[in-house]
XYZ file of C-alpha atoms in Angstrom:
192
model
C 8.384 -15.955 12.373
C 12.090 -16.594 12.548
C 12.758 -13.620 10.267
C 11.172 -11.324 12.832
C 13.109 -12.573 15.835
C 16.180 -10.884 17.210
C 19.518 -12.515 16.342
C 20.928 -14.784 19.020
C 23.893 -13.518 20.967
C 26.106 -16.264 19.643
C 24.869 -15.607 16.080
C 25.585 -11.906 16.227
C 28.972 -12.414 17.846
C 29.886 -15.059 15.270
C 28.997 -12.610 12.507
C 31.315 -10.022 14.010
C 28.434 -8.242 15.711
C 28.073 -7.440 19.337
C 25.822 -8.821 22.010
C 26.047 -5.393 23.653
C 23.279 -2.788 23.726
C 21.317 -2.358 20.476
C 20.977 1.434 20.174
C 20.846 4.303 22.571
C 22.116 2.093 25.375
C 19.070 -0.192 25.356
C 19.631 -3.830 26.181
C 18.327 -6.479 23.803
C 14.870 -7.623 24.815
C 13.760 -11.198 24.996
C 10.264 -12.013 23.851
C 7.953 -14.723 25.047
C 5.997 -16.561 22.386
C 2.385 -16.053 23.418
C 0.684 -17.702 20.464
C 1.516 -19.920 17.504
C -0.599 -19.474 14.374
C -0.848 -21.699 11.305
C -1.408 -19.515 8.228
C -0.570 -19.333 4.534
C 0.628 -15.723 4.473
C 1.624 -13.118 7.047
C 1.229 -9.496 5.966
C 2.960 -6.931 8.159
C 1.252 -3.549 8.186
C -2.380 -2.704 7.451
C -1.953 0.403 5.357
C -3.294 0.378 1.802
C -0.435 -1.824 0.541
C -0.807 -4.386 3.317
C -4.594 -4.448 3.023
C -4.281 -4.859 -0.755
C -1.940 -7.817 -0.315
C -4.206 -9.401 2.310
C -7.394 -8.981 0.264
C -5.830 -10.289 -2.938
C -4.451 -13.327 -1.116
C -7.893 -13.917 0.444
C -9.479 -13.706 -3.012
C -7.087 -16.455 -4.086
C -8.318 -18.616 -1.212
C -5.314 -18.221 1.057
C -5.464 -17.854 4.832
C -3.917 -14.521 5.835
C -2.796 -13.108 9.159
C -2.539 -9.322 8.919
C -0.405 -7.719 11.650
C -0.869 -4.033 12.496
C 0.913 -2.057 15.198
C -1.953 0.471 15.494
C -5.503 -0.213 16.648
C -6.951 0.508 13.172
C -6.122 -0.030 9.517
C -4.888 2.731 7.261
C -1.576 4.055 8.461
C -0.668 7.238 6.592
C -3.035 6.321 3.732
C -5.696 8.484 5.361
C -3.738 11.553 4.215
C -3.522 10.529 0.557
C -5.770 11.964 -2.148
C -5.554 9.177 -4.659
C -2.920 7.278 -6.549
C -0.612 7.793 -9.478
C -1.988 6.202 -12.611
C -1.813 6.321 -16.390
C -3.933 4.732 -19.115
C -6.926 4.227 -16.784
C -10.552 4.583 -17.828
C -10.408 8.099 -16.391
C -7.689 9.212 -18.811
C -8.168 10.691 -22.259
C -5.409 11.179 -24.839
C -5.175 14.812 -23.670
C -4.803 13.905 -19.988
C -2.647 10.781 -20.244
C 1.120 10.353 -20.091
C 3.517 8.283 -22.146
C 5.010 5.704 -19.787
C 8.655 6.604 -20.535
C 7.934 10.306 -20.042
C 6.244 9.566 -16.708
C 9.045 7.280 -15.492
C 11.549 10.030 -16.289
C 9.493 12.688 -14.483
C 9.153 10.497 -11.384
C 12.849 9.631 -11.451
C 13.797 13.309 -11.894
C 11.560 14.253 -8.965
C 13.240 11.631 -6.749
C 16.741 12.544 -7.989
C 17.061 9.102 -9.601
C 17.272 7.449 -6.181
C 14.159 5.318 -6.691
C 14.148 2.036 -8.602
C 13.065 2.806 -12.174
C 12.047 -0.815 -12.803
C 9.604 -0.699 -9.894
C 8.288 2.710 -11.006
C 7.733 1.352 -14.532
C 5.915 -1.743 -13.181
C 3.716 0.435 -10.972
C 2.766 2.588 -13.957
C 2.250 -0.358 -16.307
C -0.121 -1.967 -13.805
C -1.822 1.220 -12.595
C -4.931 0.999 -14.801
C -5.381 -2.688 -13.939
C -4.960 -1.833 -10.261
C -7.623 0.896 -10.472
C -9.980 -1.629 -12.116
C -9.296 -4.170 -9.355
C -9.800 -1.582 -6.606
C -13.151 -0.627 -8.140
C -14.121 -4.304 -8.414
C -13.773 -4.629 -4.616
C -15.821 -1.500 -3.975
C -13.431 1.440 -3.831
C -14.773 4.561 -5.504
C -12.844 7.104 -7.542
C -14.144 10.420 -8.866
C -11.696 11.206 -11.650
C -8.315 12.753 -12.172
C -6.448 15.553 -10.482
C -2.988 17.017 -10.241
C -1.008 19.003 -7.740
C 0.827 20.948 -10.447
C -2.003 22.200 -12.647
C -0.586 20.252 -15.603
C -2.970 19.295 -18.414
C -1.704 15.736 -18.237
C -3.082 14.280 -15.021
C -1.670 11.583 -12.785
C -3.797 11.413 -9.639
C -6.824 9.111 -9.718
C -8.748 10.709 -6.878
C -10.732 8.852 -4.195
C -14.353 9.730 -3.649
C -14.489 11.489 -0.290
C -16.679 13.686 1.870
C -15.898 17.415 2.165
C -13.990 18.661 5.205
C -12.448 15.292 6.078
C -9.017 13.970 5.105
C -9.349 12.722 1.523
C -8.239 9.172 2.317
C -10.824 8.654 5.081
C -13.417 6.770 3.024
C -10.712 4.795 1.246
C -9.226 3.666 4.576
C -12.647 2.910 6.083
C -13.444 0.694 3.102
C -10.161 -1.206 3.566
C -11.172 -1.752 7.198
C -14.508 -3.263 6.117
C -12.817 -5.475 3.539
C -10.242 -6.985 5.902
C -12.478 -7.175 8.990
C -15.857 -8.056 7.440
C -15.960 -8.950 3.739
C -12.964 -11.307 3.835
C -13.095 -12.207 7.534
C -13.194 -15.935 6.711
C -9.718 -15.685 5.153
C -8.160 -12.699 6.941
C -7.368 -12.605 10.640
C -6.378 -9.050 11.637
C -4.164 -8.624 14.691
C -4.386 -4.987 15.833
C -2.036 -3.395 18.383
C 0.596 -5.984 17.493
C 4.178 -4.916 17.864
């Protein structure tokens, strides 16, 4: 993984950089290669996005190595309640948003610092993504909102009471990457 390795001292000096300490006075570390792996795709991070990428690649028949710094999948996904969506099977005309109106609201909320093209793509694909997530066993219970608006944006995960709402969602990702698709996905936990 050349893209993950530290720049060489001569490379950083040639680029006008310094071979001096990196930050906070720490010296650059050298790493020993402990293992070489032949794979089709490397996914870094086993939160919901990384697990989604790994599972979809496995469905396409690719060999995936999924690297995770923690000892479990999930990351901060365990604290989520659901995902932003429009035009899904859960929406009705009364609860759905026009895509341009939703892009504007999201951009306004983020002070127009986010990439509107990516936001639009996320929204355009959100119903298809919900369908795909259900096809691989994730369960949703309907729509919710944090603002009390009649038009709803959160497709909520099914979850048990008195546990973080993303718990079941994360546990299911763990089963998918470690069991269901184990022939195509090799998960490397505690991997810095």
